[in-house]
Short mmCIF file of C-alpha atoms in Angstrom, two decimals:
data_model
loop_
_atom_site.label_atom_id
_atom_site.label_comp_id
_atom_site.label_asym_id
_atom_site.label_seq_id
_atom_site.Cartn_x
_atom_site.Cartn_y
_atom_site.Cartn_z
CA UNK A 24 75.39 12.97 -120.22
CA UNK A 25 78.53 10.97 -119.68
CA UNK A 26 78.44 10.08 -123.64
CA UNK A 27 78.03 13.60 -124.49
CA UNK A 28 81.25 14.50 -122.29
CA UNK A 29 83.43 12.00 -124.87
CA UNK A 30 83.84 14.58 -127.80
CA UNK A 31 84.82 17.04 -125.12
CA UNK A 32 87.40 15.31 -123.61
CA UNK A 33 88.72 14.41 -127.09
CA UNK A 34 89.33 17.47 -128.25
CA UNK A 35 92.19 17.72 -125.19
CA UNK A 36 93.93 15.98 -127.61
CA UNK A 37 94.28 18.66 -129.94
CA UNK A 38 95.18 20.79 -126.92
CA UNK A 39 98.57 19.04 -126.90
CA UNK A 40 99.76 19.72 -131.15
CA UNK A 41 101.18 23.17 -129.69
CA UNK A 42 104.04 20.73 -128.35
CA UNK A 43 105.29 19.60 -131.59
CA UNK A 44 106.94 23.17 -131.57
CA UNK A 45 109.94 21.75 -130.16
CA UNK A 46 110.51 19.14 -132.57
CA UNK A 47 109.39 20.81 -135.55
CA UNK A 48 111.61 23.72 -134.86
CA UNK A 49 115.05 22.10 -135.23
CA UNK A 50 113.09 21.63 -139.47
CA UNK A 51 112.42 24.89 -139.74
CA UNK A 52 115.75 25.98 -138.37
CA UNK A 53 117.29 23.42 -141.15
CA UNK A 54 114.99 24.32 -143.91
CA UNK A 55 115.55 28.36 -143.72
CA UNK A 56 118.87 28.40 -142.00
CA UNK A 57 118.24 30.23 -138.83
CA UNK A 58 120.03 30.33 -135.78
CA UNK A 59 119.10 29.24 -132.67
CA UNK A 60 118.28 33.08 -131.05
CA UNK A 61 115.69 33.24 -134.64
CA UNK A 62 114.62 29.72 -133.83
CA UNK A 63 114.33 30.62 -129.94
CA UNK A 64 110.84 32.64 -131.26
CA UNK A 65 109.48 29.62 -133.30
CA UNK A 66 107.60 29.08 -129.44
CA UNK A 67 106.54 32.39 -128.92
CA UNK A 68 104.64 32.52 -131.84
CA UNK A 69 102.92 29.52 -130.56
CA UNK A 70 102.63 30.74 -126.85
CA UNK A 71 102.39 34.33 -126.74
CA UNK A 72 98.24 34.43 -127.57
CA UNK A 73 97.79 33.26 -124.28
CA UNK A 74 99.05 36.49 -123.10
CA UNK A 75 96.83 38.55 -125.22
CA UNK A 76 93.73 36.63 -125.61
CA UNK A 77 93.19 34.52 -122.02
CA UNK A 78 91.12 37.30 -120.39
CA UNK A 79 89.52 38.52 -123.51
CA UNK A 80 88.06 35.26 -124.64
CA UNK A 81 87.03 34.20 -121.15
CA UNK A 82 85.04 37.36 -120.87
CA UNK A 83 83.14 36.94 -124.68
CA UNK A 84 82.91 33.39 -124.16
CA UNK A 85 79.75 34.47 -122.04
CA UNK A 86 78.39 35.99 -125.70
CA UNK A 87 79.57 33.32 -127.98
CA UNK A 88 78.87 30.05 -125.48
CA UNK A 89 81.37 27.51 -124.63
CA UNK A 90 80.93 24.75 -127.57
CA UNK A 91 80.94 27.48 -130.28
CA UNK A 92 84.01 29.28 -128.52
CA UNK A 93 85.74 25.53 -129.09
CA UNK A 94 84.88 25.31 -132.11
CA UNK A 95 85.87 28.52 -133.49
CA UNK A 96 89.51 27.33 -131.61
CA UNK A 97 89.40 24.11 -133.85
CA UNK A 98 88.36 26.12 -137.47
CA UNK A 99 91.39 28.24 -136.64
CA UNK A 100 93.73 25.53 -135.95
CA UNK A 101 92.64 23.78 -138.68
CA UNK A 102 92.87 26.78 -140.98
CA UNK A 103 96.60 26.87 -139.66
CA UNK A 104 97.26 23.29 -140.34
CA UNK A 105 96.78 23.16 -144.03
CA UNK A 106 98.45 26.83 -145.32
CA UNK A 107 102.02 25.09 -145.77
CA UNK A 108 100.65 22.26 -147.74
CA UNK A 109 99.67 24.92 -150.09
CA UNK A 110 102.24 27.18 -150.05
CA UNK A 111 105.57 25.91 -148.38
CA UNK A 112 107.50 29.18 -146.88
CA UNK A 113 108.74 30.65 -143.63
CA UNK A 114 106.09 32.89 -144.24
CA UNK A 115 103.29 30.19 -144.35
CA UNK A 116 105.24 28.44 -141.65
CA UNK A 117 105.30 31.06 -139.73
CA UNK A 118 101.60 31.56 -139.96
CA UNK A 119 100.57 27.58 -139.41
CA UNK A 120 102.57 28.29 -135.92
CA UNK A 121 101.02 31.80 -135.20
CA UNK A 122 97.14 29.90 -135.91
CA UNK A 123 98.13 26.86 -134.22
CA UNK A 124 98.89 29.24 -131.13
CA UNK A 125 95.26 31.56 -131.67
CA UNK A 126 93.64 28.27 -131.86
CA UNK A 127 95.20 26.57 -129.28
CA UNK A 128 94.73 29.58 -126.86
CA UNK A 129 91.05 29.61 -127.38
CA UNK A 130 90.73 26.09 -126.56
CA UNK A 131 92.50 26.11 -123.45
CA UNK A 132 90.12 29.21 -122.49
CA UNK A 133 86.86 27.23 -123.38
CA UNK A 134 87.35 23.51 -122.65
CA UNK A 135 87.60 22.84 -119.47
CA UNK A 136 84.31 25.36 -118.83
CA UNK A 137 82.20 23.15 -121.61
CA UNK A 138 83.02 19.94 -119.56
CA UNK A 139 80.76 21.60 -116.83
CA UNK A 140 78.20 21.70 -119.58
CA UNK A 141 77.97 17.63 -119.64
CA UNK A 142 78.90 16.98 -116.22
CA UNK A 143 77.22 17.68 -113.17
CA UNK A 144 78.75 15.74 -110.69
CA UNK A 145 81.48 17.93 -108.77
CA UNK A 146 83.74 14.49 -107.99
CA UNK A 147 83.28 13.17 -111.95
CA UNK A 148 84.50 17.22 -113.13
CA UNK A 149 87.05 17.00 -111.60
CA UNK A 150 88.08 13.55 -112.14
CA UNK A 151 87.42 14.61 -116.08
CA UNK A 152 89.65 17.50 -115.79
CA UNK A 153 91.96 15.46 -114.47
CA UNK A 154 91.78 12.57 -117.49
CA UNK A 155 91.57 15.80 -120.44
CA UNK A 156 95.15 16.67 -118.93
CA UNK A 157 96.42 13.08 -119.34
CA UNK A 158 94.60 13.12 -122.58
CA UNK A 159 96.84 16.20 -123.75
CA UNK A 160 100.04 14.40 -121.98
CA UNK A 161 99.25 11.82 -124.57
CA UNK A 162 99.04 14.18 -127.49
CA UNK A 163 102.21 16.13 -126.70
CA UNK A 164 103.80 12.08 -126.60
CA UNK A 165 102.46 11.59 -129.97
CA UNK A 166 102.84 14.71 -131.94
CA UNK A 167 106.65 13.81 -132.39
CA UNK A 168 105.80 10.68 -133.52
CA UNK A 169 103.67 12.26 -136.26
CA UNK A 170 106.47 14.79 -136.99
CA UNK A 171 108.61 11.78 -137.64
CA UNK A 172 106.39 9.82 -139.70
CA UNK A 173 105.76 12.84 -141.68
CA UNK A 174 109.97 12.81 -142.22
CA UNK A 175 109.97 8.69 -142.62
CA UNK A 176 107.47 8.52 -145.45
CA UNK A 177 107.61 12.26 -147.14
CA UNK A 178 111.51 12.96 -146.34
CA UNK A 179 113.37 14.97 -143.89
CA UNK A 180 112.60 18.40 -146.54
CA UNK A 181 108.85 17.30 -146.44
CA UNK A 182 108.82 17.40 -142.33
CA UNK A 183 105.56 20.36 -142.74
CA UNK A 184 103.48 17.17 -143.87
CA UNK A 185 103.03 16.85 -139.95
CA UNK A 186 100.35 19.61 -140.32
CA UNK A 187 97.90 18.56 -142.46
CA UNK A 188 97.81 15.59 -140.08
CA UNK A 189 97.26 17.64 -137.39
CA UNK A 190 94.54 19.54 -139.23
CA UNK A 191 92.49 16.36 -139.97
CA UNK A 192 92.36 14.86 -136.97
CA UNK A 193 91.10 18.47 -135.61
CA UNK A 194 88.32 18.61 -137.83
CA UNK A 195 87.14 14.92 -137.01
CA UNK A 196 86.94 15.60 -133.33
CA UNK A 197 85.23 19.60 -134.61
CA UNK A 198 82.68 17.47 -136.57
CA UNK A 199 82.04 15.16 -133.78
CA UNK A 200 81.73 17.76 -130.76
CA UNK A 201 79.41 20.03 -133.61
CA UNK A 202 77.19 16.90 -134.00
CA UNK A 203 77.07 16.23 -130.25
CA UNK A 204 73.73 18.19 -128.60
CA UNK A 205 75.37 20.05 -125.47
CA UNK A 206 72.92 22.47 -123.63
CA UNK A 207 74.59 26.19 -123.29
CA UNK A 208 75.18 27.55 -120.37
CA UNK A 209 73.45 30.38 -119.01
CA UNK A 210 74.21 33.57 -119.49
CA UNK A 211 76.42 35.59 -116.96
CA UNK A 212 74.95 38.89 -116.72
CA UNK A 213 77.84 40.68 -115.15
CA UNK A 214 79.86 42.56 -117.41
CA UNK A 215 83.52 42.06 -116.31
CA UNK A 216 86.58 44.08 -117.95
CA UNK A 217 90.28 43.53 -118.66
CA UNK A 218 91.21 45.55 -115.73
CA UNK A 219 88.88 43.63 -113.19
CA UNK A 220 90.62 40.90 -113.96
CA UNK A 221 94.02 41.67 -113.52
CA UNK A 222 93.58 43.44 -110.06
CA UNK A 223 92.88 39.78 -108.60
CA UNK A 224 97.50 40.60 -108.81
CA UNK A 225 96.80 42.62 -106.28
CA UNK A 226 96.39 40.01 -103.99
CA UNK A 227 100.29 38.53 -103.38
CA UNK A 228 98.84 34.98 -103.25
CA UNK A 229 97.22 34.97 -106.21
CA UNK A 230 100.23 36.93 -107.89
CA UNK A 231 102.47 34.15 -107.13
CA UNK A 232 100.34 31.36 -108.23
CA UNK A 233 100.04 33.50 -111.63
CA UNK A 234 104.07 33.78 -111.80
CA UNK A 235 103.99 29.87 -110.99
CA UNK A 236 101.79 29.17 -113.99
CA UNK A 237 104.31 31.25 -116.06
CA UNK A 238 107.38 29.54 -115.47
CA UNK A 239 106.01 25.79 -114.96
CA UNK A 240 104.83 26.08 -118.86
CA UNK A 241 108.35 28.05 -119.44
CA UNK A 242 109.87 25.07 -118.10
CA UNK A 243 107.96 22.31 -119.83
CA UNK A 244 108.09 24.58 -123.40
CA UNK A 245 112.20 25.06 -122.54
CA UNK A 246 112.66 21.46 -121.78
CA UNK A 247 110.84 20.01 -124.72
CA UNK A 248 112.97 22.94 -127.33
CA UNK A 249 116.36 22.16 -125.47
CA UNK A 250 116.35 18.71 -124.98
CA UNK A 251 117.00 17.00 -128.30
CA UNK A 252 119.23 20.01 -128.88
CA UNK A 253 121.46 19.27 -125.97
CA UNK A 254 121.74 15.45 -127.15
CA UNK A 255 122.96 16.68 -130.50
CA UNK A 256 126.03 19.04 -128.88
CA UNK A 257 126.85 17.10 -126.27
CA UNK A 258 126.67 13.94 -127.60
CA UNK A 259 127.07 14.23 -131.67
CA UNK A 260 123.81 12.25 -131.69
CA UNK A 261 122.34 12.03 -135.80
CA UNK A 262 118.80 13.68 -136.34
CA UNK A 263 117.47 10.60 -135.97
CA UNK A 264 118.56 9.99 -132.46
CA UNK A 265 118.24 13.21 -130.77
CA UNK A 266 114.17 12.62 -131.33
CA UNK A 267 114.11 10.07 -128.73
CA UNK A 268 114.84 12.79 -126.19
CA UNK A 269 111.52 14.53 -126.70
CA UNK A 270 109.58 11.32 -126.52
CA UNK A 271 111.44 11.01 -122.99
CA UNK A 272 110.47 13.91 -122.14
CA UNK A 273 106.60 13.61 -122.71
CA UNK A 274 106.34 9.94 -122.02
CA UNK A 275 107.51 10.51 -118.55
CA UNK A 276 105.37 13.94 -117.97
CA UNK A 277 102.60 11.62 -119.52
CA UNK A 278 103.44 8.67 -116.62
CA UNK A 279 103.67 11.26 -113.96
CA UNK A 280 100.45 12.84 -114.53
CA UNK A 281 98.44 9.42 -114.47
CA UNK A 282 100.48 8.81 -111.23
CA UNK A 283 99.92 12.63 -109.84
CA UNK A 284 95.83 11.92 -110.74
CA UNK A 285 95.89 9.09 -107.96
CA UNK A 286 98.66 10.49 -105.65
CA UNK A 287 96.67 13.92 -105.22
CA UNK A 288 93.39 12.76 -104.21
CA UNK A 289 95.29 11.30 -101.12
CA UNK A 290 97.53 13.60 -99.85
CA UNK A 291 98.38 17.59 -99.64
CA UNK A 292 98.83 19.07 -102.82
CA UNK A 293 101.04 21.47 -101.16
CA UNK A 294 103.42 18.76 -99.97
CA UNK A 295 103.13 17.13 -103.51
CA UNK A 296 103.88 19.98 -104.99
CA UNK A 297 107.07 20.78 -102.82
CA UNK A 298 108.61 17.59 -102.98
CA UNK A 299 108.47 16.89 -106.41
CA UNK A 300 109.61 20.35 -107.58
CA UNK A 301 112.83 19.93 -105.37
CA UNK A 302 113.58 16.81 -107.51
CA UNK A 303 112.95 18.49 -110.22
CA UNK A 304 115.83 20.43 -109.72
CA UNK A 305 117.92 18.23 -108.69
CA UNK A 306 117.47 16.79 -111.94
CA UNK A 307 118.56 19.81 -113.43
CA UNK A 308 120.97 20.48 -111.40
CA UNK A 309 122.53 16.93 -112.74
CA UNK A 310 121.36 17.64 -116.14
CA UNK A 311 123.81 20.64 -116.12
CA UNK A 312 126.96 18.72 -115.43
CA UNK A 313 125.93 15.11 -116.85
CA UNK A 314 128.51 13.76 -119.23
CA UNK A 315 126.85 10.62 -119.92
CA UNK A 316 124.03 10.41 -122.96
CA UNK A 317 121.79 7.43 -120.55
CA UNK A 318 121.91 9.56 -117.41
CA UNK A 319 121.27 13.75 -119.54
CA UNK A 320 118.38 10.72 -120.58
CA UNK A 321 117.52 9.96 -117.20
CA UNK A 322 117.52 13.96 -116.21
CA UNK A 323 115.67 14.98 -119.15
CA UNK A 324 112.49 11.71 -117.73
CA UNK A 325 112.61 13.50 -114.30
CA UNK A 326 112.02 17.09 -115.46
CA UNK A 327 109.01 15.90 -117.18
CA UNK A 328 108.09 13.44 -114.81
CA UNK A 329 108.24 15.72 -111.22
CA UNK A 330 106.67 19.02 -113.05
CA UNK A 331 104.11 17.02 -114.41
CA UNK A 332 101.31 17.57 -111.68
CA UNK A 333 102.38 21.38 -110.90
CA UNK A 334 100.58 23.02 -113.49
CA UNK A 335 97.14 21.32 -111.72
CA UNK A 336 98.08 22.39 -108.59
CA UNK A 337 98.75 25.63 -108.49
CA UNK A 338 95.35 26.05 -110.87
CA UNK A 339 93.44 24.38 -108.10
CA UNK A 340 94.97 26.24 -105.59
CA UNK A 341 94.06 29.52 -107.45
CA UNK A 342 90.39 28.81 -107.90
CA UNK A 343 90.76 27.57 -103.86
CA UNK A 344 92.29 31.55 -103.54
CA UNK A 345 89.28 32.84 -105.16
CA UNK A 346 86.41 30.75 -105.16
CA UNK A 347 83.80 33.53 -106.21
CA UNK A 348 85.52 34.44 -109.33
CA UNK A 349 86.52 31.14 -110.88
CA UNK A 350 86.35 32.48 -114.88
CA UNK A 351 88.01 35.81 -113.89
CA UNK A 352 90.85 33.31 -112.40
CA UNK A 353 90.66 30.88 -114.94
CA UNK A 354 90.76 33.75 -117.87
CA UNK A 355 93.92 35.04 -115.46
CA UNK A 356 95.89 31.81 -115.05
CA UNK A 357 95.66 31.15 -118.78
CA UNK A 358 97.18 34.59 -119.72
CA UNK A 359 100.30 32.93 -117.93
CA UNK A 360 100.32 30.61 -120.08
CA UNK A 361 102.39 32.60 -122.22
CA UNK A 362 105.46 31.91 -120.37
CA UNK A 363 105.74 29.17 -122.22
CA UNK A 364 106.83 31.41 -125.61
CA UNK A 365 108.47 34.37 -123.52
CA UNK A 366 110.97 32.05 -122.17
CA UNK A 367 112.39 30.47 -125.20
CA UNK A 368 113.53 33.52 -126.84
CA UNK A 369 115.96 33.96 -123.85
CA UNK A 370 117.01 30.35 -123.79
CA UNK A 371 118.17 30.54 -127.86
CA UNK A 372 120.23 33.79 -127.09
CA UNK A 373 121.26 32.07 -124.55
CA UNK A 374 122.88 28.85 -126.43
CA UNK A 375 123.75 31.45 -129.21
CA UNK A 376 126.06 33.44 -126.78
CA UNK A 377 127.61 30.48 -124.41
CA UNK A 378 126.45 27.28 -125.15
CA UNK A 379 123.95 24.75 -124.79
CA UNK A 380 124.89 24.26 -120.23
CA UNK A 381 123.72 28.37 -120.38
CA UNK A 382 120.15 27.34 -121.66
CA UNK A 383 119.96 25.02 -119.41
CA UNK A 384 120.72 28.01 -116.55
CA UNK A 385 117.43 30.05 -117.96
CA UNK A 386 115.47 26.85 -117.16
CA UNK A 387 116.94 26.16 -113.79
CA UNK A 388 115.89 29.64 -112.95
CA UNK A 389 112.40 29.28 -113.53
CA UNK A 390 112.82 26.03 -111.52
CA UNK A 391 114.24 27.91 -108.63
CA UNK A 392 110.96 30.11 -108.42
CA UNK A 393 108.66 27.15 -108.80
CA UNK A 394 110.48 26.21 -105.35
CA UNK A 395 109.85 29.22 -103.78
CA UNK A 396 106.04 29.45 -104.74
CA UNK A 397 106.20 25.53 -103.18
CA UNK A 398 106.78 27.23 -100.16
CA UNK A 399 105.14 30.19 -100.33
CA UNK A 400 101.79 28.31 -100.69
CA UNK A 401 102.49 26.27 -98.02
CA UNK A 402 103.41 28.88 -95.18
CA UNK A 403 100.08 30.79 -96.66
CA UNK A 404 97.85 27.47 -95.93
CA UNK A 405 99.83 27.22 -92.77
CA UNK A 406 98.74 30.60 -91.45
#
């Protein structure tokens, strides 16, 4: 069964091309002329289906089982991935990101259910939850690589090649999990609706653990659009250059999830939790006023690094909040997701109107609440 789980925990992988939004975007923005309050919704094309579709597919994914749900994620992607290379417009553009989104949405919804599918073991699960998150930190390191090989070998105007990259590496890992025998779950025979779902916000605990989801992908979505913005205004760094910042970004979220996967099975996730998001913001905080390129660097590693683990925790901590309705919760916490895209918009009207330091004021402010659900789940596991 362990060999069977290896196609599923590939296609994490894929899970991560939604992050080569940030990079990408600054292309698009170049190639059509936008300005950075149009370019602020290049992410909430990507990030909004997570808002309409989490509850939704969870619900059908009883009817269409877990491996086909997956797959119908990776035909859409795919589907997405190729429509520039045969017609290059913002339109098309626009509809590669829009697909990538639908696709990617779906396959946050089904994947981590099928690895139950192939995995018994309740210690091995989660330890393969666990490595399909570092998988995807690995992906969202990579995909601005391929963005800039797709720029290095097709030029800067050909920078859409990145997509029908994307696509075929989806399809080998669709062909591989279709040729992979994985037994289908069994049939839920409760019928459970929209509205059932979202009065688990009736409860204030898990209504602050769904807010948390929100902003933690706000902030990793904001930080990966802003930062090699921020390197270009500040610092007058070439197009070239200012793609390093990304690459900081994700290779330190990337280190500090391998780190938060042995950290967290030995102490409180609580504490974790706390004590990294207050260091967080203190990188912020020195992001905000830094004057020197190495140190906004430095900043820009600790944001990624500190919030890498968060995401996990307050997941666990929600199916810990409701233990009898996991795939209501897990259908709920992905629909926050879409924080992610709903942020962005308000960070490019905020550059747009006073600068690049006033973007960097939306993000601290979704920082700000992480820190208060930090506590807030504390003082509820303390009572």
């Amino acid at each position: 069964m362990i060999i069977k789980s290896f196609p599923v925990l590939a296609a994490f992988f894929v899970m991560g091309f939604c992050d080569i939004v940030g990079i990408s975007s600054d292309y698009m923005q170049q190639s059509f002329g936008w300005s950075s309050t149009m370019t602020g919704f290049v992410p909430s094309m990507v990030f909004i289906w997570f808002l309409f579709l989490g509850i939704p597919v969870g619900n059908k994914m009883n009817t269409w089982g877990r491996k086909n749900t997956v797959l119908i994620s990776m035909g859409i992607t795919v589907v997405g991935m190729f429509l520039p290379l045969l017609s290059y417009s913002s339109l098309t553009c626009i509809a590669a990101y829009v697909l990538l989104g639908i696709g990617n949405a779906i396959l946050q919804i089904s994947l981590n259910p099928l690895l139950n599918n192939v995995i018994r073991d309740r210690n091995l699960l989660t330890s393969s939850l666990t490595a399909g998150q570092v998988i995807k930190a690995v992906s969202s390191l990579v995909g601005p690589e391929i963005v800039l090989f797709a720029t290095l070998h097709f030029g800067g105007e050909h920078w859409y090649y990145c997509f029908p990259i994307l696509g075929a590496i989806t399809l080998f890992f669709a062909f591989w999990l279709m040729l992979t025998p994985i037994e289908r779950e069994q049939r839920a025979g409760e019928t459970v609706s929209v509205r059932d779902s979202f009065s688990l916000l009736k409860d204030r605990t898990v209504l602050v653990l769904f807010l948390g989801i929100f902003f933690i992908v706000g902030v990793d979505v904001a930080t990966n659009y802003i930062s090699s913005k921020l390197m270009a205004t500040r610092y007058a760094w070439g197009e070239e250059q200012v793609k390093f910042a990304p690459q900081v970004y994700f290779m330190s979220r990337t280190i500090g999830a391998l780190l938060g996967t042995f950290l967290l099975a030995r102490i409180s996730g609580v504490r974790y939790f706390r004590w990294n998001i207050l260091v967080c913001t203190l990188s912020l905080a020195i992001l905000l006023v830094a004057g020197n390129a190495a140190l906004s660097l430095v900043c820009i590693g600790g944001i990624g690094f500190f919030a890498s683990s968060v995401f996990s925790i307050i997941y666990s901590y929600a199916f810990q909040e409701c233990p009898s309705k996991i795939n209501q919760m897990s259908g709920l916490m992905i629909t926050a997701v879409a924080g992610g895209g709903i942020v962005t918009p308000f960070l490019g009207f905020a550059i747009d109107l006073a600068g690049i330091t006033a973007g960097l004021c939306v993000i601290l402010a979704c920082v700000l609440y992480l820190v208060y659900c930090a506590f807030a789940l504390k003082a509820n596991k303390e009572r």
